[in-house]
PDB file of C-alpha atoms in Angstrom:
ATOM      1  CA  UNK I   1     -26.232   7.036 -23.360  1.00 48.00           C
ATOM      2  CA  UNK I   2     -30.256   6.132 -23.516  1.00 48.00           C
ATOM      3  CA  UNK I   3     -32.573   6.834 -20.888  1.00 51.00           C
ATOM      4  CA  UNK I   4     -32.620   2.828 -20.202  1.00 62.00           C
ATOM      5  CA  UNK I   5     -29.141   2.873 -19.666  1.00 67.00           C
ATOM      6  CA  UNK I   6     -27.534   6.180 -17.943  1.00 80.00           C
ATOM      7  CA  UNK I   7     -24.187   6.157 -16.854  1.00 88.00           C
ATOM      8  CA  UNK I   8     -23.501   5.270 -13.259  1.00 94.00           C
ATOM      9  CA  UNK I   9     -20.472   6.383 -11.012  1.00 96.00           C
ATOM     10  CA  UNK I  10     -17.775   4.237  -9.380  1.00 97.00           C
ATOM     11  CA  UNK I  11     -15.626   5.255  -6.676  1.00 97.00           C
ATOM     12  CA  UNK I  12     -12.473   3.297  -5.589  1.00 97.00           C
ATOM     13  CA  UNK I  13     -10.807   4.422  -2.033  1.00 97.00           C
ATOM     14  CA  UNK I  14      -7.601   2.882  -0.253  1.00 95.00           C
ATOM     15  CA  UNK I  15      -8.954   3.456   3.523  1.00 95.00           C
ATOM     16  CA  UNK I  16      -6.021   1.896   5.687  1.00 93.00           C
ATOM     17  CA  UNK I  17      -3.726  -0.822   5.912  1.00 89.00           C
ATOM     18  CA  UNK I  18      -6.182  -3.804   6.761  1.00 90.00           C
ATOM     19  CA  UNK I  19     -10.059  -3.808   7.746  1.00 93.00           C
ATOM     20  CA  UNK I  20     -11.592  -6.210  10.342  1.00 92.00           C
ATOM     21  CA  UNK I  21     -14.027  -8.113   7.415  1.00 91.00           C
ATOM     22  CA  UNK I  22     -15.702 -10.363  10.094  1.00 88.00           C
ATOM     23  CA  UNK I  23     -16.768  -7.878  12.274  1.00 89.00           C
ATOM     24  CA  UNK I  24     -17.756  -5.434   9.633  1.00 90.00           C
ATOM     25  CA  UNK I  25     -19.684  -8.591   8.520  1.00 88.00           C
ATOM     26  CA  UNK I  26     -20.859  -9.175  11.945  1.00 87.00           C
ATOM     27  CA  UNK I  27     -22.275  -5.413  12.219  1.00 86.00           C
ATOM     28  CA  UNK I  28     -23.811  -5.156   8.559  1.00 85.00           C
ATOM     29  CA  UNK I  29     -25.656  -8.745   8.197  1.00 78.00           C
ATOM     30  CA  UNK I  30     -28.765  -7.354  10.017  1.00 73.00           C
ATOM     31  CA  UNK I  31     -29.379  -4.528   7.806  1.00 67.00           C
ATOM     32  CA  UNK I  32     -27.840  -4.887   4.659  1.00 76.00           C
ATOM     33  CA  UNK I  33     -27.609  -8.016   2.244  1.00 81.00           C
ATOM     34  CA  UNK I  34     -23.785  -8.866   2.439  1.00 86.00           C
ATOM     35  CA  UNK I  35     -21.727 -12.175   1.280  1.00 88.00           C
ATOM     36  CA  UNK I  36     -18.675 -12.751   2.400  1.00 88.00           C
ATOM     37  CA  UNK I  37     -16.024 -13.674  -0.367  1.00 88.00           C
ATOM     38  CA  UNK I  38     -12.144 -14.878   0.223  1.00 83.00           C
ATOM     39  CA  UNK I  39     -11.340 -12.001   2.259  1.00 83.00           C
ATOM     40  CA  UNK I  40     -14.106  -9.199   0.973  1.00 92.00           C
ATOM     41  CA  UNK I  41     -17.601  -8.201   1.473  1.00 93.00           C
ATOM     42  CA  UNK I  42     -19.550  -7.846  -1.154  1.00 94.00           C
ATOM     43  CA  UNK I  43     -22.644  -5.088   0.247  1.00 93.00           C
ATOM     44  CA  UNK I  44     -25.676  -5.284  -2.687  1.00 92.00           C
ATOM     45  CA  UNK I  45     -28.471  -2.628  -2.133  1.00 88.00           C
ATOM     46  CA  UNK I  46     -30.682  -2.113  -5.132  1.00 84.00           C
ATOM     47  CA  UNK I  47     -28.500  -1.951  -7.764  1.00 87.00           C
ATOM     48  CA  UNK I  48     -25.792  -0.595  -5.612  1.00 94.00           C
ATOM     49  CA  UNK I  49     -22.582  -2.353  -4.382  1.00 96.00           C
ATOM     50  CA  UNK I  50     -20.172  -1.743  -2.347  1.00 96.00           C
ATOM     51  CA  UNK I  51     -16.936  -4.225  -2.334  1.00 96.00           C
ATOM     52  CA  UNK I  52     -14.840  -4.346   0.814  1.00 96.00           C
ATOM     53  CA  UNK I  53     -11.459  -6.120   0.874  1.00 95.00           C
ATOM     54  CA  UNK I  54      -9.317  -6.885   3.512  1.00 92.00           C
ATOM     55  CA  UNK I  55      -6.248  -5.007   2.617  1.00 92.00           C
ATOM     56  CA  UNK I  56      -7.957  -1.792   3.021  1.00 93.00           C
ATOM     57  CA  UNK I  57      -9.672  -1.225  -0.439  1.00 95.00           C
ATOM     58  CA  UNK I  58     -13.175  -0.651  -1.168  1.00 97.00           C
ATOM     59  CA  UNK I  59     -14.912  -0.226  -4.334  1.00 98.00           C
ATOM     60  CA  UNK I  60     -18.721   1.511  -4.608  1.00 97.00           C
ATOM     61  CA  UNK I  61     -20.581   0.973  -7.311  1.00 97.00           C
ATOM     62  CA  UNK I  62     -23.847   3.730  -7.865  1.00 96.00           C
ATOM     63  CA  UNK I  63     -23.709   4.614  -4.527  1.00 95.00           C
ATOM     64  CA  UNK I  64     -24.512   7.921  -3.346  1.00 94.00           C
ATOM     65  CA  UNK I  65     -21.762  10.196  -1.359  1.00 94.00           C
ATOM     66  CA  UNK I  66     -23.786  10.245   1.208  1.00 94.00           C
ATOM     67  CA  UNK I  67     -23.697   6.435   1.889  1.00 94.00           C
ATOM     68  CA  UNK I  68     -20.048   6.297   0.758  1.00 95.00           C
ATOM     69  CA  UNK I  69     -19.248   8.739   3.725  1.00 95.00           C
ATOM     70  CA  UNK I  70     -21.723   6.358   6.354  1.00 94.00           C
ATOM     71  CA  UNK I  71     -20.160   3.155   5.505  1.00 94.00           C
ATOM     72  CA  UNK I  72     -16.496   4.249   5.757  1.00 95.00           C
ATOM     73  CA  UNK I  73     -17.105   5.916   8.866  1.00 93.00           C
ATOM     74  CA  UNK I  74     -17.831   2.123   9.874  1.00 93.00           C
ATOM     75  CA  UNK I  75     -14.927   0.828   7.828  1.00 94.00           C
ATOM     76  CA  UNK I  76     -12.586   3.248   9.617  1.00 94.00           C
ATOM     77  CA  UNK I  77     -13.540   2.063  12.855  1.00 92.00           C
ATOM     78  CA  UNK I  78     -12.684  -0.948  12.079  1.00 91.00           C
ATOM     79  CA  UNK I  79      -9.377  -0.462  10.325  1.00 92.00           C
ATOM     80  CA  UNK I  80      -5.787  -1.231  11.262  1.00 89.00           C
ATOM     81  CA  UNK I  81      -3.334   1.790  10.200  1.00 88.00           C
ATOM     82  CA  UNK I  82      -5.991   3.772   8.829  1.00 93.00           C
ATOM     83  CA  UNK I  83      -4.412   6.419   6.166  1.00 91.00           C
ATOM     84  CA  UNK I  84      -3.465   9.796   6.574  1.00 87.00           C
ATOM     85  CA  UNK I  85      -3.690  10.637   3.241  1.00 86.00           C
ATOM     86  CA  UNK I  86      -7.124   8.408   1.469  1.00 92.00           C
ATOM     87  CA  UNK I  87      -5.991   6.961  -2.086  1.00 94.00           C
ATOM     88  CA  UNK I  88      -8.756   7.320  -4.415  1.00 96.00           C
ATOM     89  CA  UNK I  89     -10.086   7.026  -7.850  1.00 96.00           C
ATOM     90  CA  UNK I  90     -13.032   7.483  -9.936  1.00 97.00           C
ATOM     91  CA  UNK I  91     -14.790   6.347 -12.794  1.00 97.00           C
ATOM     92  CA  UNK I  92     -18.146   6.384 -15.020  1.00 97.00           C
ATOM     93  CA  UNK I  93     -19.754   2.746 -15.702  1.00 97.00           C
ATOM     94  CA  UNK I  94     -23.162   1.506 -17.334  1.00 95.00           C
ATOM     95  CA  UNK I  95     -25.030  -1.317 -17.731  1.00 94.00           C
ATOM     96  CA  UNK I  96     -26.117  -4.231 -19.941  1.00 92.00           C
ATOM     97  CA  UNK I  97     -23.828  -3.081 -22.364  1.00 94.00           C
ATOM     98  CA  UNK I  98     -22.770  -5.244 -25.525  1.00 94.00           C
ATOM     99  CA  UNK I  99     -19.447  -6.274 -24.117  1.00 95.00           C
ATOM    100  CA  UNK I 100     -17.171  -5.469 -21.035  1.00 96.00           C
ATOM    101  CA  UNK I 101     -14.314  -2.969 -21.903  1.00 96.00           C
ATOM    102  CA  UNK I 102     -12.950  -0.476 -20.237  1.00 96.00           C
ATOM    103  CA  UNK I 103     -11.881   3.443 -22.291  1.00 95.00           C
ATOM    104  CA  UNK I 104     -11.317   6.399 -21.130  1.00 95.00           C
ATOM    105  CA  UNK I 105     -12.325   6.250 -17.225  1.00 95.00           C
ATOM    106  CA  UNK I 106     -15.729   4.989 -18.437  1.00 96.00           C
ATOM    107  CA  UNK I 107     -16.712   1.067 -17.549  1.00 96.00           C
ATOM    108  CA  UNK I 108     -18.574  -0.542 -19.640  1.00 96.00           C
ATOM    109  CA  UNK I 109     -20.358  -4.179 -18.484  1.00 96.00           C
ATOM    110  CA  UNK I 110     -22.183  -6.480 -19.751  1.00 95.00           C
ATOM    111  CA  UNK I 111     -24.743  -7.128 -17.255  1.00 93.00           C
ATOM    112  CA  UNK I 112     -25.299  -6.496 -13.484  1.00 91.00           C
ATOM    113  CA  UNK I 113     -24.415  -9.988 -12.370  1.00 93.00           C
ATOM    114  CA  UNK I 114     -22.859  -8.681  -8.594  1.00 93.00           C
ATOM    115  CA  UNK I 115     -19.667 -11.696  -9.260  1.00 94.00           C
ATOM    116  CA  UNK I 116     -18.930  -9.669 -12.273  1.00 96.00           C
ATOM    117  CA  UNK I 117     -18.846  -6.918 -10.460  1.00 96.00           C
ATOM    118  CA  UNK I 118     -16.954  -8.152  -7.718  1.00 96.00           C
ATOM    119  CA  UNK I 119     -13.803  -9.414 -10.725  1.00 95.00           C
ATOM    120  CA  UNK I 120     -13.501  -5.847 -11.720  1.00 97.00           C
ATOM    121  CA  UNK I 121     -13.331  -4.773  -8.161  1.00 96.00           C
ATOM    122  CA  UNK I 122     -10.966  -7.116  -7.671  1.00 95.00           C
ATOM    123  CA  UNK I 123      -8.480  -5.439 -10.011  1.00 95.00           C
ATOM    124  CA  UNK I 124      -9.454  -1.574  -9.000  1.00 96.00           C
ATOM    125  CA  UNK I 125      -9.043  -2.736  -5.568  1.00 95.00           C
ATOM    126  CA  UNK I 126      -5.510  -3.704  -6.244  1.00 93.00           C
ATOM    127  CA  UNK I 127      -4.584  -0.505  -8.337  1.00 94.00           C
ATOM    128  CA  UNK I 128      -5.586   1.714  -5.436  1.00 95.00           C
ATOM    129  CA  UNK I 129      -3.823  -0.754  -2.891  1.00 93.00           C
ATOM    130  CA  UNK I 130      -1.105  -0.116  -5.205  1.00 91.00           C
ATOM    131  CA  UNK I 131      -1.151   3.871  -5.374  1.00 92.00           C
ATOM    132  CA  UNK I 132      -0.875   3.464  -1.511  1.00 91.00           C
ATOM    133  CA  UNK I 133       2.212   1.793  -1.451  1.00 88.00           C
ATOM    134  CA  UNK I 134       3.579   3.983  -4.128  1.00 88.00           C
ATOM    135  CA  UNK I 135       2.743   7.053  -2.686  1.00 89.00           C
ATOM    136  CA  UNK I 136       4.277   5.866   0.407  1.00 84.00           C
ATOM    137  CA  UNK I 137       7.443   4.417  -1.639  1.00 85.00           C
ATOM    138  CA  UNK I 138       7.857   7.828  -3.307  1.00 86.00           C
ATOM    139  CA  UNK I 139       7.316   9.949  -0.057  1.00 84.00           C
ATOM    140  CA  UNK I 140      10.209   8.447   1.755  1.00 82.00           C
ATOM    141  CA  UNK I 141      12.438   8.636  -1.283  1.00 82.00           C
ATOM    142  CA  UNK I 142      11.508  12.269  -1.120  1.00 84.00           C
ATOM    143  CA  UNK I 143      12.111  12.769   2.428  1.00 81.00           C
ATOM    144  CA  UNK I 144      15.684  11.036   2.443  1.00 80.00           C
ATOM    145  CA  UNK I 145      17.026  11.859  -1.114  1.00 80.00           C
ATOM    146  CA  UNK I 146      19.140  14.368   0.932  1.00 78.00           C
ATOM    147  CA  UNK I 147      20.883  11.307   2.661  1.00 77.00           C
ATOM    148  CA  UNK I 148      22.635  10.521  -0.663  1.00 76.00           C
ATOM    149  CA  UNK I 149      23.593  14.058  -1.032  1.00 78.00           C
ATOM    150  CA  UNK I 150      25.507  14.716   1.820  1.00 74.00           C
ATOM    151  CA  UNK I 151      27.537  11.043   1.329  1.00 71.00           C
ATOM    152  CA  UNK I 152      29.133  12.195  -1.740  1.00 73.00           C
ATOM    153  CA  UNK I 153      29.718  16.094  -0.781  1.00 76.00           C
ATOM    154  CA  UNK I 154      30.961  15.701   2.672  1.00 73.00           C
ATOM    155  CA  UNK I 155      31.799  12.116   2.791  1.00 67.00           C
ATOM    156  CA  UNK I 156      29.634  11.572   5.796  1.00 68.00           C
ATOM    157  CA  UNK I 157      26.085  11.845   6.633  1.00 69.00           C
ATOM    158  CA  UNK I 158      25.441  14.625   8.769  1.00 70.00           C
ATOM    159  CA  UNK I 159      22.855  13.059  11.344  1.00 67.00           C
ATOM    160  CA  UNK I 160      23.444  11.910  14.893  1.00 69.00           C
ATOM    161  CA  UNK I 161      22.992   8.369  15.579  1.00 70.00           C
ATOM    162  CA  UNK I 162      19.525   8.461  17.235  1.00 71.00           C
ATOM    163  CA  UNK I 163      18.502   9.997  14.102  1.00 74.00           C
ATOM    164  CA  UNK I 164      20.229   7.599  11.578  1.00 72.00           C
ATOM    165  CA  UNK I 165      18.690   4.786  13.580  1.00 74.00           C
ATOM    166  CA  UNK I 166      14.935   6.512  13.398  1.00 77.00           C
ATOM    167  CA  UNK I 167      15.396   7.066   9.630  1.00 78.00           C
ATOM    168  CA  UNK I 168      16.605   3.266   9.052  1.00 74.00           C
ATOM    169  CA  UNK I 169      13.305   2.261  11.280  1.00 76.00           C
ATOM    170  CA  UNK I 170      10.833   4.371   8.683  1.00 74.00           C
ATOM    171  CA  UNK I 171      12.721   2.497   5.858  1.00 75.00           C
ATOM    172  CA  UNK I 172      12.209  -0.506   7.185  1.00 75.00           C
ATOM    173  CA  UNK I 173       8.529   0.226   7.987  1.00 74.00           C
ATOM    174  CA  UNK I 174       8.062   1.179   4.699  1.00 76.00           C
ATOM    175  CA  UNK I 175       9.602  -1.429   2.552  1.00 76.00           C
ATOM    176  CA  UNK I 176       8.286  -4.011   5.346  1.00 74.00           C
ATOM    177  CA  UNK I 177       4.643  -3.023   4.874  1.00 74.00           C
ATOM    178  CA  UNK I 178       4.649  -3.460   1.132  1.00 74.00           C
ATOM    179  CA  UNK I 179       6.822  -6.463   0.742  1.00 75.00           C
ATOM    180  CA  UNK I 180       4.619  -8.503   3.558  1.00 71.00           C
ATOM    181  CA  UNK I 181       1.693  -7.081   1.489  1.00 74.00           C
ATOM    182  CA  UNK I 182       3.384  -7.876  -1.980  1.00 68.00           C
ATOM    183  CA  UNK I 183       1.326 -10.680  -2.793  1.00 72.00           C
ATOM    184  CA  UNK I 184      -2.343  -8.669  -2.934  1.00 73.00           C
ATOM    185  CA  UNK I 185      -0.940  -7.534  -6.242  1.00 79.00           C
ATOM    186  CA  UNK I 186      -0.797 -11.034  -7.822  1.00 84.00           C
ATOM    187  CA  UNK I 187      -3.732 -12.203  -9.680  1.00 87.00           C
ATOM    188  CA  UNK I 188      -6.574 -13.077  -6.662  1.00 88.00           C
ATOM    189  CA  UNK I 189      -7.344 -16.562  -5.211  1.00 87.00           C
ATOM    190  CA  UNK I 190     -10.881 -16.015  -5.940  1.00 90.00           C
ATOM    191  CA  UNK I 191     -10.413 -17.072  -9.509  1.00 92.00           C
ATOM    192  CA  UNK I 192      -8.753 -20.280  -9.028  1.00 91.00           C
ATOM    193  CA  UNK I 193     -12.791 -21.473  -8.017  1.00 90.00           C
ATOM    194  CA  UNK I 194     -14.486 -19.055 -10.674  1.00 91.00           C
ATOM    195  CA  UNK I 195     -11.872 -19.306 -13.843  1.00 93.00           C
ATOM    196  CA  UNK I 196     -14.689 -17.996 -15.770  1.00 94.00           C
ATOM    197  CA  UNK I 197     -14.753 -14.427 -14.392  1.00 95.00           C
ATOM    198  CA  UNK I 198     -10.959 -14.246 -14.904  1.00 95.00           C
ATOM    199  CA  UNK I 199     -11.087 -12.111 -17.859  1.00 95.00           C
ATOM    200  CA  UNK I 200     -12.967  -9.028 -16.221  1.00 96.00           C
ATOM    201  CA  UNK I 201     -10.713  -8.723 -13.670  1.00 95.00           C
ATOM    202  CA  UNK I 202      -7.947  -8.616 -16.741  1.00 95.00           C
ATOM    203  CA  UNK I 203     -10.014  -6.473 -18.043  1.00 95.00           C
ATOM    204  CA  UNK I 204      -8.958  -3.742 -15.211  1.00 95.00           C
ATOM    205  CA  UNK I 205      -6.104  -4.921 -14.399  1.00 93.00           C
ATOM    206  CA  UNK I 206      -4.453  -4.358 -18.117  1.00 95.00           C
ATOM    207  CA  UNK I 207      -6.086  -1.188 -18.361  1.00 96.00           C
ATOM    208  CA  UNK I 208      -5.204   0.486 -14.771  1.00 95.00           C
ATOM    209  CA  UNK I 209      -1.179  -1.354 -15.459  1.00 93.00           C
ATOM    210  CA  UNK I 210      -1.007  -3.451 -12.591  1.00 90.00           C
ATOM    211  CA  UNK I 211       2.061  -5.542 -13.691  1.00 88.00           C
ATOM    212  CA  UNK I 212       4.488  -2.624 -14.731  1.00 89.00           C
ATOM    213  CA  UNK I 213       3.101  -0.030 -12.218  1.00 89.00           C
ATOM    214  CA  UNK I 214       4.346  -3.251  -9.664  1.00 85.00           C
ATOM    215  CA  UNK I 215       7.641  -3.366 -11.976  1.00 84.00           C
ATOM    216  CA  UNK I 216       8.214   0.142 -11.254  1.00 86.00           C
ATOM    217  CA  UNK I 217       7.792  -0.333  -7.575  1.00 84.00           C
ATOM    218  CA  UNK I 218      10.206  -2.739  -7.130  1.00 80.00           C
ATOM    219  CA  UNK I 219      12.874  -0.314  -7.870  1.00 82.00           C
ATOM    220  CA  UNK I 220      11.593   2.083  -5.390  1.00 82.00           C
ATOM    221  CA  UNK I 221      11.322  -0.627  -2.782  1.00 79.00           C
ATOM    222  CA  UNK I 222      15.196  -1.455  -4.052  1.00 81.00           C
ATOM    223  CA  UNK I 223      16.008   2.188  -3.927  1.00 78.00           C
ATOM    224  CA  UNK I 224      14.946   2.320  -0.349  1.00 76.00           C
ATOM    225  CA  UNK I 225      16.954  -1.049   0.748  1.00 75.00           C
ATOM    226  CA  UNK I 226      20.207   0.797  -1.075  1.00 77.00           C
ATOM    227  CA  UNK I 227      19.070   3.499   1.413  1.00 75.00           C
ATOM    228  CA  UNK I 228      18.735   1.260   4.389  1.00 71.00           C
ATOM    229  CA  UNK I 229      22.053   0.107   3.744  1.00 75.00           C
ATOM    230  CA  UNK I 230      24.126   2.549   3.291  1.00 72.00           C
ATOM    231  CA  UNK I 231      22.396   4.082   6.868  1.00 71.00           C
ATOM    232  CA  UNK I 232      23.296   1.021   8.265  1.00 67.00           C
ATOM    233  CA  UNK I 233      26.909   1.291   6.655  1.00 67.00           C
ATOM    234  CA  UNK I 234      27.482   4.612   8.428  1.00 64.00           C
ATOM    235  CA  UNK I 235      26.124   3.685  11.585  1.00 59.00           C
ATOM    236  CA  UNK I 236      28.858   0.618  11.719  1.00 63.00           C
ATOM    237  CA  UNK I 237      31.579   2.623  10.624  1.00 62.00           C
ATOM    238  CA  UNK I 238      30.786   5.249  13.474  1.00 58.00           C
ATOM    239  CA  UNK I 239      30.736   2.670  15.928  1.00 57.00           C
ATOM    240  CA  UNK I 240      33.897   1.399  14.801  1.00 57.00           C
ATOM    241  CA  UNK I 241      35.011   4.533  15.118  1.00 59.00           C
ATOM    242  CA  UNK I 242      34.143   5.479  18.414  1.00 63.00           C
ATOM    243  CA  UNK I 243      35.785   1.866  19.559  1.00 59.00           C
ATOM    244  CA  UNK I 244      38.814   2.729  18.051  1.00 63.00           C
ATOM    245  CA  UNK I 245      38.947   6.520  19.900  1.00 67.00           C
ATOM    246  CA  UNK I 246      38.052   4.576  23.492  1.00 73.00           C
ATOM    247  CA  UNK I 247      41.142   2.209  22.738  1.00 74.00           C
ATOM    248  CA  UNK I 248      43.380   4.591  21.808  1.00 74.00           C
ATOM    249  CA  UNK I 249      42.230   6.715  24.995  1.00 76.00           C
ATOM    250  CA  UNK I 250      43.010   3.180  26.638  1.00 74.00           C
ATOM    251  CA  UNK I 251      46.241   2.899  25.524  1.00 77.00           C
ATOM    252  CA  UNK I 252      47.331   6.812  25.905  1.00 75.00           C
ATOM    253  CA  UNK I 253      45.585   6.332  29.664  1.00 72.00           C
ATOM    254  CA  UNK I 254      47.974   3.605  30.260  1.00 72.00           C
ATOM    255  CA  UNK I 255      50.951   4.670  28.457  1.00 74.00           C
ATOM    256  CA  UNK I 256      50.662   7.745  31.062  1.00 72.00           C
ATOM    257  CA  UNK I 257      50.327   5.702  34.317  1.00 73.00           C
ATOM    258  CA  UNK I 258      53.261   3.588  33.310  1.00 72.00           C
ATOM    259  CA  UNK I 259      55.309   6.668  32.829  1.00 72.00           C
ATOM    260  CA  UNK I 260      54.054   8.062  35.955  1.00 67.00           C
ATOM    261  CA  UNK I 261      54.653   5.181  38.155  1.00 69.00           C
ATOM    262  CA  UNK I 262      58.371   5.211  36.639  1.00 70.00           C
ATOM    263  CA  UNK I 263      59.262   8.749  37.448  1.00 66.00           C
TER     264      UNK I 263
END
């Protein structure tokens, strides 16, 4: 790469669940030149940017770790659910090149128009939302593949009810967060007013597999309702159980008095 134009870094990190935008944009508008866009901030600083979304995601373009660390200190203060474990990626990118393509972790783009910018942060943004929800997706697979296990060796899962009914409320969290969240992995709102910047974000989002990585993720979220159900299965069928035993003790208590009241 010339001197004229050296190869930049680009960092993409998955923060929390959801960020307060308007108050971040609130906070930053006196010091920093910000716009707000359907949901994100887009945070230009001298051939830097920095692009916020809603969901969580944020995308830096040249900027130093230094500032990276500053501004999600802010972020995080502002964030709903922030993450235990940060999603992140990385990649090289220059400038005014002859076209926009994308090989080998290293962005090429055509100019340094900051909506440009912002359509290929639109579709990193997503991928790392995505890695969060897979990560999360494959950790509680992980955690109760031992559920499964037990069913068909012992017939019966051995957990106590307080502890089936925890494990079917972490399901639920789980497959609740991505599902309500399922629709940040479509293609954004944001082009329906600028078609014309559609095919960046393609660009990224065909070459980071956003439609079969979702694929894929909708058998883990199905794994985890087969999960949910068959905890929920076992918790009926103990409580049926347990009816039946009080009945029985009914009837054996009553069966006694009568003989007792005959003798």
């Amino acid at each position: 790469m010339s001197a004229n134009n050296p190869i930049k870094k680009c960092a993409v990190y998955c923060l929390a669940l959801r960020l307060d935008i308007n108050e971040l944009a609130k906070l930053l508008s006196d010091s920093t030149l910000i716009r707000i866009i359907k949901g994100a901030l887009l945070i230009e600083d001298n051939h830097s940017w920095s692009v916020v979304f809603d969901y969580g995601a944020v995308v830096h373009w040249n900027v130093s770790a230094e500032q990276q660390v500053k501004l999600h200190q802010l972020l995080l203060n502002h964030a709903e659910n922030p993450l235990s474990v940060i999603e992140e990626d990385h990649f090289t990118f220059a400038l005014n090149c002859p076209g926009t393509r994308i090989i080998e972790d290293h962005i090429e783009i055509e100019s340094s128009d900051p909506i440009l910018i912002f359509a290929l942060s639109q579709g990193m943004a997503q991928s790392i939302k995505l890695a969060s929800f897979e990560t999360n997706a494959i950790t509680t697979i992980i955690n109760t593949n031992y559920i499964p296990k037990s069913l068909a060796e012992n017939g019966r899962i051995k957990l106590s009810r307080h502890n089936i009914a925890k494990i079917r409320g972490q399901l639920f969290l789980t497959k609740s967060d991505i599902i309500l969240n399922y629709d940040l992995l479509d293609t954004p709102d944001f082009f329906w007013e600028y078609p014309e910047y559609e095919a960046f974000y393609s660009i990224t989002a065909k070459y980071l597999e956003i439609a079969p990585r979702t694929q894929v993720l909708s058998k883990k979220l199905e794994t985890i309702h087969e999960l949910f159900e068959m905890l929920a299965d076992e918790q009926k069928h103990r409580h049926s159980s347990i009816l039946e035993w009080i009945i029985i003790w009914l009837i054996a208590v009553e069966i006694g008095m009568t003989i007792y009241d005959k003798i």
